[in-house]
Short mmCIF file of C-alpha atoms and ligand atoms in Angstrom, two decimals:
data_model
loop_
_atom_site.label_atom_id
_atom_site.label_comp_id
_atom_site.label_asym_id
_atom_site.label_seq_id
_atom_site.Cartn_x
_atom_site.Cartn_y
_atom_site.Cartn_z
CA MET A 1 -12.74 21.63 -10.51
CA LYS A 2 -9.54 19.75 -9.81
CA ILE A 3 -6.56 19.98 -12.08
CA ASN A 4 -5.03 16.85 -13.50
CA SER A 5 -2.38 17.87 -16.02
CA PRO A 6 1.13 19.32 -15.52
CA LEU A 7 0.28 22.17 -17.91
CA GLU A 8 -2.55 23.32 -15.65
CA ALA A 9 -0.38 23.11 -12.52
CA TYR A 10 2.45 24.97 -14.28
CA LYS A 11 0.29 28.11 -14.54
CA TYR A 12 0.45 28.52 -10.76
CA LEU A 13 4.23 28.10 -10.44
CA PRO A 14 6.83 30.93 -10.44
CA GLN A 15 8.07 29.78 -13.89
CA THR A 16 11.71 30.75 -13.25
CA ASN A 17 13.20 27.27 -13.68
CA CYS A 18 15.52 28.04 -10.76
CA GLY A 19 15.94 24.35 -9.89
CA GLU A 20 15.63 24.82 -6.10
CA CYS A 21 12.99 22.07 -6.00
CA GLY A 22 15.48 19.56 -7.39
CA GLN A 23 13.77 19.52 -10.79
CA PRO A 24 15.36 21.08 -13.88
CA THR A 25 12.25 23.08 -14.81
CA CYS A 26 8.98 24.26 -13.35
CA MET A 27 7.18 22.03 -15.87
CA ALA A 28 9.04 18.97 -14.56
CA PHE A 29 8.06 19.99 -11.03
CA ALA A 30 4.44 20.37 -12.17
CA SER A 31 4.51 16.70 -13.27
CA THR A 32 5.58 15.65 -9.77
CA LEU A 33 2.63 17.58 -8.30
CA ILE A 34 0.21 15.74 -10.56
CA ASP A 35 1.60 12.26 -9.80
CA ARG A 36 1.87 13.24 -6.09
CA SER A 37 5.58 12.47 -5.84
CA GLY A 38 6.11 16.20 -5.07
CA LYS A 39 4.36 18.76 -2.85
CA THR A 40 3.91 22.51 -3.28
CA THR A 41 6.10 23.00 -0.19
CA ASP A 42 9.04 21.61 -2.22
CA CYS A 43 9.13 24.86 -4.26
CA PRO A 44 10.84 27.45 -2.00
CA PRO A 45 9.97 30.57 -4.06
CA LEU A 46 6.28 29.61 -4.07
CA ILE A 47 6.30 29.21 -0.31
CA LYS A 48 8.51 32.13 0.67
CA GLU A 49 7.56 34.95 -1.68
CA LYS A 50 4.44 36.83 -0.65
CA LYS A 51 3.47 37.65 -4.23
CA PHE A 52 2.76 33.94 -4.82
CA ALA A 53 0.59 33.45 -1.72
CA LYS A 54 -2.69 33.61 -3.63
CA LYS A 55 -1.48 31.23 -6.33
CA LEU A 56 -0.18 28.82 -3.70
CA ALA A 57 -3.52 28.74 -1.88
CA GLU A 58 -5.38 28.21 -5.15
CA LEU A 59 -2.96 25.49 -6.31
CA ASP A 60 -3.26 23.63 -3.00
CA ARG A 61 -7.04 23.76 -3.30
CA LEU A 62 -6.98 22.51 -6.89
CA LEU A 63 -4.55 19.70 -6.11
CA ALA A 64 -6.37 18.46 -2.97
CA PRO A 65 -7.71 14.92 -3.46
CA GLU A 66 -11.48 14.44 -3.60
CA ILE A 67 -11.36 12.24 -0.51
CA ARG A 68 -9.60 13.88 2.40
CA GLN A 69 -6.31 12.33 3.43
CA VAL A 70 -6.11 11.71 7.18
CA THR A 71 -2.91 10.89 9.07
CA ILE A 72 -2.87 8.66 12.16
CA GLY A 73 0.21 8.44 14.37
CA VAL A 74 3.54 10.21 14.03
CA GLY A 75 6.97 9.50 12.58
CA GLU A 76 7.98 7.00 9.96
CA ARG A 77 5.17 4.55 10.67
CA ALA A 78 2.39 7.17 10.63
CA ALA A 79 -0.54 5.87 8.59
CA ASN A 80 -2.05 7.98 5.80
CA ILE A 81 -5.54 6.96 4.81
CA GLY A 82 -7.94 8.23 2.14
CA GLY A 83 -6.67 10.71 -0.45
CA ASP A 84 -8.32 9.07 -3.46
CA ASP A 85 -9.55 10.79 -6.58
CA VAL A 86 -11.23 8.00 -8.55
CA LEU A 87 -13.79 5.24 -8.11
CA TYR A 88 -11.98 2.81 -10.37
CA ARG A 89 -8.31 2.07 -10.12
CA HIS A 90 -7.70 1.98 -13.88
CA LYS A 91 -8.79 5.62 -14.19
CA LEU A 92 -5.69 6.78 -12.29
CA THR A 93 -4.55 4.72 -9.31
CA PHE A 94 -5.66 4.25 -5.72
CA PHE A 95 -3.52 6.10 -3.19
CA ASN A 96 -2.73 5.09 0.40
CA LYS A 97 -3.11 1.33 0.68
CA THR A 98 -5.82 0.10 3.07
CA LYS A 99 -4.33 0.23 6.57
CA MET A 100 -4.73 -2.84 8.76
CA PHE A 101 -5.04 -2.32 12.51
CA PHE A 102 -5.19 -5.36 14.82
CA ASP A 103 -6.99 -5.29 18.14
CA VAL A 104 -5.85 -5.71 21.73
CA ALA A 105 -8.25 -5.46 24.67
CA ASP A 106 -7.56 -3.67 27.93
CA ASN A 107 -8.80 -6.69 29.92
CA MET A 108 -5.94 -8.87 28.62
CA ASP A 109 -3.09 -9.31 31.06
CA GLU A 110 -0.06 -7.13 30.46
CA ALA A 111 2.22 -9.89 29.20
CA ALA A 112 -0.41 -10.92 26.64
CA ILE A 113 -0.81 -7.30 25.47
CA VAL A 114 2.96 -6.91 25.04
CA GLU A 115 3.25 -10.23 23.19
CA ARG A 116 0.43 -9.37 20.77
CA VAL A 117 1.71 -5.84 20.17
CA LYS A 118 5.16 -7.21 19.36
CA LYS A 119 3.62 -9.73 17.00
CA ILE A 120 1.74 -6.97 15.19
CA SER A 121 4.81 -4.71 15.05
CA ASP A 122 7.21 -7.46 13.91
CA TYR A 123 4.96 -8.90 11.21
CA LYS A 124 6.82 -8.98 7.92
CA LYS A 125 6.01 -10.82 4.71
CA PHE A 126 8.48 -10.62 1.82
CA TYR A 127 6.67 -10.15 -1.47
CA ILE A 128 8.22 -9.21 -4.83
CA GLY A 129 11.12 -7.30 -3.39
CA ARG A 130 9.44 -5.57 -0.49
CA ASN A 131 8.25 -6.35 3.00
CA LEU A 132 4.51 -6.22 3.59
CA LEU A 133 3.78 -4.96 7.11
CA LEU A 134 0.80 -4.46 9.40
CA ASP A 135 -0.11 -0.88 10.18
CA GLY A 136 -1.30 -0.33 13.71
CA VAL A 137 -2.92 -1.38 16.97
CA ALA A 138 -6.55 -0.80 17.92
CA ILE A 139 -6.92 -0.74 21.71
CA ARG A 140 -10.40 -1.78 22.79
CA ALA A 141 -11.73 -0.61 26.15
CA ALA A 142 -13.42 -3.92 26.97
CA SER A 143 -13.34 -2.98 30.68
CA ASN A 144 -15.00 0.42 30.18
CA ASP A 145 -12.73 1.52 33.04
CA PRO A 146 -10.68 4.71 32.37
CA ALA A 147 -7.78 3.67 34.63
CA LYS A 148 -7.54 0.18 33.15
CA PHE A 149 -7.73 1.58 29.63
CA ALA A 150 -4.99 4.14 30.36
CA THR A 151 -2.72 1.35 31.64
CA ALA A 152 -3.30 -0.70 28.49
CA VAL A 153 -2.65 2.29 26.21
CA LYS A 154 0.59 3.00 28.08
CA LYS A 155 1.73 -0.61 27.62
CA VAL A 156 0.95 -0.54 23.93
CA ILE A 157 2.72 2.73 23.11
CA GLU A 158 5.75 1.70 25.16
CA ASN A 159 6.11 -1.36 22.96
CA THR A 160 5.50 -0.10 19.44
CA GLU A 161 6.11 2.78 17.06
CA LEU A 162 2.92 1.88 15.21
CA PRO A 163 -0.04 4.27 15.33
CA VAL A 164 -2.93 3.39 17.63
CA ILE A 165 -6.71 3.69 17.68
CA LEU A 166 -8.39 4.34 21.02
CA CYS A 167 -11.68 2.42 20.95
CA SER A 168 -14.56 3.26 23.27
CA PHE A 169 -17.91 5.02 23.14
CA ASN A 170 -17.30 6.31 26.66
CA PRO A 171 -15.76 9.84 26.54
CA ALA A 172 -14.20 9.43 30.02
CA VAL A 173 -12.38 6.30 28.84
CA LEU A 174 -11.22 8.02 25.64
CA LYS A 175 -9.95 11.00 27.63
CA ALA A 176 -7.90 8.71 29.89
CA GLY A 177 -6.35 7.12 26.80
CA LEU A 178 -5.67 10.47 25.18
CA GLU A 179 -3.81 11.71 28.25
CA VAL A 180 -1.45 8.75 28.04
CA ALA A 181 -1.07 8.93 24.24
CA LYS A 182 -0.36 12.68 24.10
CA GLY A 183 1.81 13.55 21.10
CA LYS A 184 1.10 10.21 19.37
CA ASN A 185 -1.79 11.49 17.24
CA PRO A 186 -4.06 8.48 17.89
CA LEU A 187 -7.36 7.98 16.08
CA LEU A 188 -10.41 8.28 18.34
CA TYR A 189 -13.07 5.63 17.87
CA ALA A 190 -15.82 6.81 18.01
CA ALA A 191 -18.40 9.57 18.12
CA ASN A 192 -21.99 8.44 17.71
CA LYS A 193 -25.42 10.02 18.13
CA ASP A 194 -25.21 9.69 21.92
CA ASN A 195 -21.70 10.93 22.72
CA TRP A 196 -20.82 13.17 19.75
CA LYS A 197 -20.65 16.39 21.76
CA GLU A 198 -18.10 15.11 24.29
CA VAL A 199 -16.05 13.14 21.76
CA GLY A 200 -16.00 16.11 19.36
CA GLU A 201 -14.67 18.30 22.17
CA LEU A 202 -11.95 15.72 22.89
CA ALA A 203 -10.92 15.65 19.21
CA LEU A 204 -10.62 19.44 19.23
CA GLU A 205 -8.89 19.66 22.61
CA TYR A 206 -6.26 17.02 21.76
CA ASN A 207 -6.16 17.87 18.05
CA VAL A 208 -6.51 14.25 16.91
CA PRO A 209 -8.40 12.52 14.09
CA VAL A 210 -11.77 11.04 14.98
CA VAL A 211 -14.20 8.42 13.67
CA VAL A 212 -17.89 9.26 13.40
CA SER A 213 -20.08 6.20 13.62
CA ALA A 214 -23.69 5.56 12.60
CA PHE A 215 -24.59 1.95 11.93
CA ASN A 216 -26.45 1.56 8.64
CA ASP A 217 -27.64 5.16 8.83
CA LEU A 218 -26.02 7.26 6.11
CA ASP A 219 -28.06 10.38 6.87
CA GLY A 220 -27.02 10.17 10.52
CA LEU A 221 -23.40 9.62 9.49
CA LYS A 222 -23.42 12.61 7.18
CA THR A 223 -25.01 14.81 9.84
CA LEU A 224 -22.32 13.85 12.34
CA ALA A 225 -19.52 14.49 9.83
CA LYS A 226 -21.05 17.84 8.85
CA THR A 227 -21.46 18.89 12.49
CA PHE A 228 -17.84 18.01 13.24
CA ALA A 229 -16.56 19.81 10.13
CA GLU A 230 -18.50 22.93 11.10
CA ALA A 231 -16.96 22.75 14.56
CA GLY A 232 -13.52 22.91 12.95
CA ILE A 233 -12.60 19.20 13.00
CA LYS A 234 -10.91 18.40 9.70
CA ASP A 235 -9.60 14.86 10.15
CA ILE A 236 -12.73 12.72 10.13
CA VAL A 237 -13.11 9.00 9.36
CA LEU A 238 -16.51 7.46 8.59
CA ASP A 239 -17.81 4.24 10.16
CA PRO A 240 -21.09 3.21 8.52
CA GLY A 241 -20.98 -0.10 10.43
CA THR A 242 -19.82 -3.49 9.12
CA TYR A 243 -22.41 -6.23 9.31
CA PRO A 244 -20.69 -9.58 8.93
CA THR A 245 -23.29 -11.66 7.07
CA GLY A 246 -26.62 -11.74 5.23
CA LYS A 247 -28.68 -8.70 4.31
CA GLY A 248 -26.74 -6.57 6.79
CA LEU A 249 -23.54 -7.28 4.85
CA LYS A 250 -25.26 -6.38 1.59
CA ASP A 251 -26.38 -3.07 3.16
CA THR A 252 -22.84 -2.42 4.40
CA PHE A 253 -21.41 -3.02 0.94
CA THR A 254 -23.99 -0.68 -0.61
CA ASN A 255 -23.26 1.95 2.03
CA PHE A 256 -19.54 1.89 1.22
CA LEU A 257 -20.30 2.35 -2.50
CA LYS A 258 -22.75 5.20 -1.86
CA ILE A 259 -20.37 7.07 0.45
CA ARG A 260 -17.39 6.82 -1.86
CA ARG A 261 -19.39 7.63 -4.98
CA ALA A 262 -20.85 10.74 -3.34
CA GLY A 263 -17.41 11.81 -2.11
CA ILE A 264 -15.72 11.41 -5.49
CA MET A 265 -18.64 13.16 -7.22
CA GLY A 266 -18.02 16.25 -5.10
CA ASP A 267 -20.17 15.91 -1.97
CA THR A 268 -17.55 17.33 0.39
CA GLU A 269 -19.71 16.68 3.45
CA ILE A 270 -19.01 12.97 3.18
CA ALA A 271 -15.67 12.96 1.34
CA TYR A 272 -13.69 11.24 4.09
CA PRO A 273 -11.88 7.90 4.49
CA ILE A 274 -14.07 4.92 5.43
CA MET A 275 -13.44 2.40 8.20
CA ALA A 276 -14.35 -1.27 7.78
CA MET A 277 -14.50 -3.79 10.61
CA PRO A 278 -13.86 -7.31 9.38
CA LEU A 279 -13.45 -8.37 13.03
CA THR A 280 -17.24 -8.38 13.28
CA ALA A 281 -16.86 -11.85 11.70
CA TRP A 282 -16.16 -12.98 15.27
CA MET A 283 -19.63 -11.77 16.32
CA ALA A 284 -21.44 -13.66 13.56
CA GLY A 285 -21.98 -16.77 15.65
CA ILE A 286 -19.31 -18.80 13.84
CA ALA A 287 -18.19 -21.29 16.47
CA ASP A 288 -15.03 -22.62 14.87
CA PRO A 289 -12.11 -20.11 15.07
CA VAL A 290 -10.62 -21.22 11.75
CA SER A 291 -13.92 -20.50 10.00
CA ALA A 292 -14.25 -17.15 11.80
CA SER A 293 -10.72 -16.23 10.64
CA TYR A 294 -11.60 -17.31 7.13
CA TRP A 295 -14.75 -15.18 7.14
CA GLU A 296 -12.84 -12.21 8.54
CA THR A 297 -10.48 -12.51 5.56
CA VAL A 298 -13.45 -12.61 3.17
CA LEU A 299 -14.83 -9.40 4.70
CA SER A 300 -11.39 -7.79 4.58
CA SER A 301 -11.08 -8.68 0.88
CA ILE A 302 -14.49 -7.23 0.03
CA PHE A 303 -13.68 -3.91 1.67
CA THR A 304 -10.10 -3.73 0.42
CA ILE A 305 -11.51 -3.83 -3.10
CA ARG A 306 -14.42 -1.52 -2.38
CA TYR A 307 -13.31 1.53 -0.50
CA GLY A 308 -12.25 0.48 2.97
CA ASP A 309 -9.39 2.87 3.80
CA ILE A 310 -8.71 1.48 7.26
CA MET A 311 -9.68 -1.82 8.88
CA LEU A 312 -9.98 -3.30 12.32
CA LEU A 313 -8.97 -6.96 12.36
CA HIS A 314 -8.50 -9.68 14.93
CA SER A 315 -7.07 -12.92 13.50
CA MET A 316 -3.29 -13.00 13.17
CA GLU A 317 -3.16 -16.51 11.78
CA PRO A 318 -0.92 -16.60 8.68
CA TYR A 319 -3.77 -18.01 6.59
CA ALA A 320 -5.77 -14.87 7.45
CA THR A 321 -3.12 -12.13 7.27
CA MET A 322 -1.27 -13.31 4.16
CA PRO A 323 -4.18 -12.99 1.72
CA GLU A 324 -5.19 -9.71 3.39
CA VAL A 325 -1.84 -7.98 2.96
CA HIS A 326 -1.25 -9.45 -0.50
CA LEU A 327 -4.59 -8.27 -1.81
CA ALA A 328 -4.14 -4.74 -0.46
CA GLU A 329 -0.66 -4.59 -2.01
CA THR A 330 -2.01 -5.69 -5.38
CA ILE A 331 -5.05 -3.41 -5.48
CA TYR A 332 -2.97 -0.39 -4.50
CA THR A 333 -0.13 -1.04 -6.96
CA ASP A 334 -0.07 1.78 -9.48
CA PRO A 335 -1.43 0.23 -12.71
CA ARG A 336 0.46 2.85 -14.74
CA SER A 337 3.87 1.60 -13.67
CA PRO A 338 4.42 -2.14 -13.18
CA VAL A 339 6.58 -3.02 -10.19
CA ALA A 340 10.10 -3.45 -11.55
CA VAL A 341 13.53 -4.41 -10.22
CA ASP A 342 16.75 -2.67 -11.29
CA SER A 343 17.99 -3.90 -14.63
CA LYS A 344 21.35 -5.45 -13.79
CA MET A 345 23.20 -8.74 -13.27
CA TYR A 346 22.27 -10.46 -10.01
CA LYS A 347 24.15 -13.26 -8.26
CA VAL A 348 21.99 -16.15 -7.08
CA GLY A 349 23.87 -18.08 -4.39
CA ASN A 350 27.63 -18.12 -4.98
CA PRO A 351 28.16 -18.35 -8.73
CA THR A 352 31.57 -19.04 -10.27
CA ALA A 353 32.95 -18.83 -13.80
CA ASP A 354 31.44 -22.28 -14.48
CA SER A 355 27.94 -21.34 -13.30
CA PRO A 356 25.05 -20.91 -15.73
CA VAL A 357 23.99 -17.46 -16.97
CA LEU A 358 20.27 -16.81 -17.35
CA PHE A 359 18.14 -13.80 -18.05
CA THR A 360 14.59 -12.78 -17.35
CA THR A 361 12.75 -9.46 -17.47
CA ASN A 362 12.77 -6.74 -14.81
CA PHE A 363 9.04 -7.23 -14.00
CA ALA A 364 9.36 -7.75 -10.24
CA LEU A 365 6.91 -10.64 -10.05
CA THR A 366 8.76 -12.50 -12.83
CA TYR A 367 12.21 -11.71 -11.47
CA TYR A 368 11.48 -12.81 -7.89
CA THR A 369 9.68 -15.96 -9.07
CA VAL A 370 12.69 -17.03 -11.16
CA GLU A 371 15.15 -15.98 -8.45
CA SER A 372 13.24 -17.91 -5.81
CA ASP A 373 12.95 -21.04 -8.00
CA LEU A 374 16.73 -20.97 -8.49
CA ALA A 375 17.79 -20.03 -4.95
CA SER A 376 15.43 -22.43 -3.18
CA ASN A 377 16.84 -25.31 -5.28
CA GLY A 378 20.45 -24.39 -4.53
CA ILE A 379 21.29 -23.44 -8.13
CA ASP A 380 24.22 -21.00 -8.02
CA CYS A 381 24.03 -18.83 -11.14
CA TRP A 382 24.11 -15.40 -12.75
CA LEU A 383 20.69 -13.88 -13.42
CA LEU A 384 20.33 -10.81 -15.63
CA ALA A 385 17.18 -8.67 -15.35
CA VAL A 386 16.59 -7.13 -18.78
CA ASN A 387 14.77 -3.81 -18.80
CA THR A 388 11.39 -4.41 -20.45
CA ASP A 389 9.65 -1.50 -18.69
CA GLY A 390 8.43 -3.93 -16.07
CA ILE A 391 6.65 -6.26 -18.51
CA GLY A 392 6.74 -10.07 -18.15
CA VAL A 393 8.62 -12.37 -20.57
CA GLU A 394 5.80 -13.57 -22.82
CA ALA A 395 4.17 -10.16 -23.31
CA ALA A 396 7.54 -8.41 -23.71
CA ALA A 397 8.76 -10.91 -26.32
CA ALA A 398 5.49 -10.44 -28.24
CA GLY A 399 5.33 -6.66 -27.80
CA GLY A 400 8.91 -5.81 -28.74
CA GLN A 401 10.14 -4.85 -25.27
CA LEU A 402 12.31 -7.99 -25.10
CA THR A 403 14.54 -8.28 -28.17
CA ALA A 404 18.06 -9.52 -28.90
CA ASP A 405 19.22 -5.88 -28.98
CA LYS A 406 17.71 -5.27 -25.53
CA VAL A 407 19.42 -8.38 -24.17
CA LYS A 408 22.76 -7.32 -25.68
CA ASP A 409 22.31 -3.82 -24.27
CA ALA A 410 21.50 -5.22 -20.80
CA PHE A 411 24.65 -7.41 -20.80
CA GLU A 412 26.78 -4.43 -21.86
CA LYS A 413 25.30 -2.09 -19.24
CA SER A 414 25.72 -4.70 -16.50
CA GLY A 415 29.45 -4.94 -17.26
CA PHE A 416 29.19 -8.74 -17.44
CA ASP A 417 31.31 -10.23 -20.24
CA LEU A 418 30.16 -13.64 -21.44
CA LYS A 419 33.58 -14.22 -23.02
CA SER A 420 35.73 -13.54 -19.96
CA ASP A 421 33.50 -13.74 -16.85
CA VAL A 422 32.38 -17.32 -17.52
CA THR A 423 34.08 -20.31 -19.13
CA HIS A 424 31.19 -21.65 -21.21
CA ASN A 425 30.15 -18.63 -23.36
CA SER A 426 26.52 -19.69 -23.17
CA VAL A 427 23.27 -18.22 -21.92
CA VAL A 428 20.01 -19.88 -20.88
CA ILE A 429 16.98 -17.99 -22.17
CA PRO A 430 13.38 -18.33 -20.94
CA GLY A 431 11.31 -20.88 -22.87
CA LEU A 432 8.70 -18.16 -23.44
CA ALA A 433 11.32 -16.18 -25.38
CA ALA A 434 12.46 -19.14 -27.52
CA ARG A 435 11.79 -17.15 -30.69
CA LEU A 436 14.78 -14.91 -29.82
CA GLN A 437 17.27 -17.82 -29.87
CA GLY A 438 18.73 -17.18 -33.35
CA ASP A 439 18.85 -13.40 -32.98
CA ILE A 440 20.61 -13.59 -29.64
CA GLU A 441 23.17 -16.08 -30.98
CA ASP A 442 23.92 -13.68 -33.84
CA LYS A 443 24.05 -10.50 -31.77
CA LEU A 444 25.95 -11.84 -28.76
CA ASN A 445 27.96 -14.54 -30.51
CA VAL A 446 27.16 -17.03 -27.73
CA LYS A 447 25.61 -20.47 -27.47
CA VAL A 448 21.94 -20.02 -26.58
CA MET A 449 20.16 -22.75 -24.66
CA VAL A 450 16.35 -22.52 -24.49
CA GLY A 451 15.21 -23.12 -20.93
CA PRO A 452 11.79 -24.36 -19.77
CA MET A 453 8.55 -22.40 -20.25
CA ASP A 454 8.13 -22.20 -16.48
CA SER A 455 10.97 -21.34 -14.10
CA GLY A 456 9.60 -23.93 -11.65
CA ARG A 457 11.00 -26.55 -14.02
CA LEU A 458 14.52 -25.08 -14.03
CA PRO A 459 15.93 -27.56 -11.45
CA GLY A 460 14.94 -30.57 -13.59
CA TRP A 461 16.07 -28.80 -16.75
CA MET A 462 19.48 -28.02 -15.18
CA GLU A 463 19.97 -31.66 -14.20
CA LYS A 464 19.53 -32.74 -17.82
CA ASN A 465 21.20 -29.85 -19.65
CA TRP A 466 23.88 -28.33 -17.46
CA PRO A 467 26.83 -28.12 -18.00
CA PRO A 468 26.42 -27.62 -21.78
CA LYS A 469 27.95 -30.25 -24.02
CA LYS A 470 31.18 -29.17 -25.66
FE1 SF4 B 1 10.15 26.23 -10.61
FE2 SF4 B 1 9.78 26.36 -7.97
FE3 SF4 B 1 11.21 24.38 -9.00
FE4 SF4 B 1 12.19 26.85 -9.02
S1 SF4 B 1 11.74 25.63 -7.22
S2 SF4 B 1 12.20 25.32 -10.72
S3 SF4 B 1 10.35 28.04 -9.33
S4 SF4 B 1 9.04 24.79 -9.36
#
């Protein structure tokens, strides 16, 4: 039985409230263990004092996620995959966003490999206050030649800090890659029913994570995973095969559900992260590359939503990657805590004392939408993000998180004085919060102008209404 409340975790802690973990009490530290923002190793007494050794071991066992977490690569860009505890996001949250690895082949010329690796490494898409990135490089041994593969692996790791997957069913090729990638903790792809003995030995010898692969054969997959676990290999990833279309795709989808359900329900022999391969879209006989990219994105979306922990992809066209990274970001956002920006006064452009003052809520999606509508139209202004616990304007105004008192409080905390920092003593409020107009006028003693319902209409609204009439 896992534990899932701070009270249960507290029982295993030293209970001295010494504060060495950075938390004021052991109970506060127990909360961080449950939400996974803290680790047992953050409590020095628990780690150092022998008398707690048994409790520590037991606590680690009880806190371990149902699905094993596997790490690929080293350093800041190392990729953690798996680590989930639930089948449905709303029951807790999904941990470790689906990791997207893009392929290079060892039969590409060196300049092309370097160019593609740089493109993968440099990919960056700004989305509600953060940069969405790609996660790694999968190096395919298209040549099946150990020397050629080793050269390609060398080129890749010289040009990126991203983790890599070494892809071949030939153990000699994998060994050549492993020699070059020593210390980089690459993922080995893959052991199957024909090569499992040699690939298993490589995983043990080089101490690296490994994929076990059995296409549309769950019994075979489980047997391989069990054999590897019994041999002492802990970091295993499952590849049940990804069929790109038709009945094969339906089988693949069902296989992903069965594996994850069994893992979450306690079948430890198959409780490992799952690999999906949307790049099989390119083997589906789709002649037109745009359509193949599109279908790859469809496959990626299916397996982002249903239990793909790591993916191999090919198309780097923006119309393929953008929906892929956005969807993964959304599915893996913690539903218990909406993404929020700091509640404070922001400058948009270069505002002066004559510039308009607006507010919105601190829900990141709302804030960045409003900010982008203003900035992209060259409207210099002051924009206050009111703390509504990360809730959007309409829901917050209806639910009591956005009130005149909250707005007043936000202005006071930001240090922005409507009487002295601007000349017009007025504030533009969102159209969706129009009901607050009178209250805000009373509480802040300012002129309140009700803006449009949609921030996309702010430029037109400003043309008609700004500056305010005396
Ligand atoms: Fe409690 Fe350990 Fe934190 Fe000290 S370091 S307060 S014993 S959890």
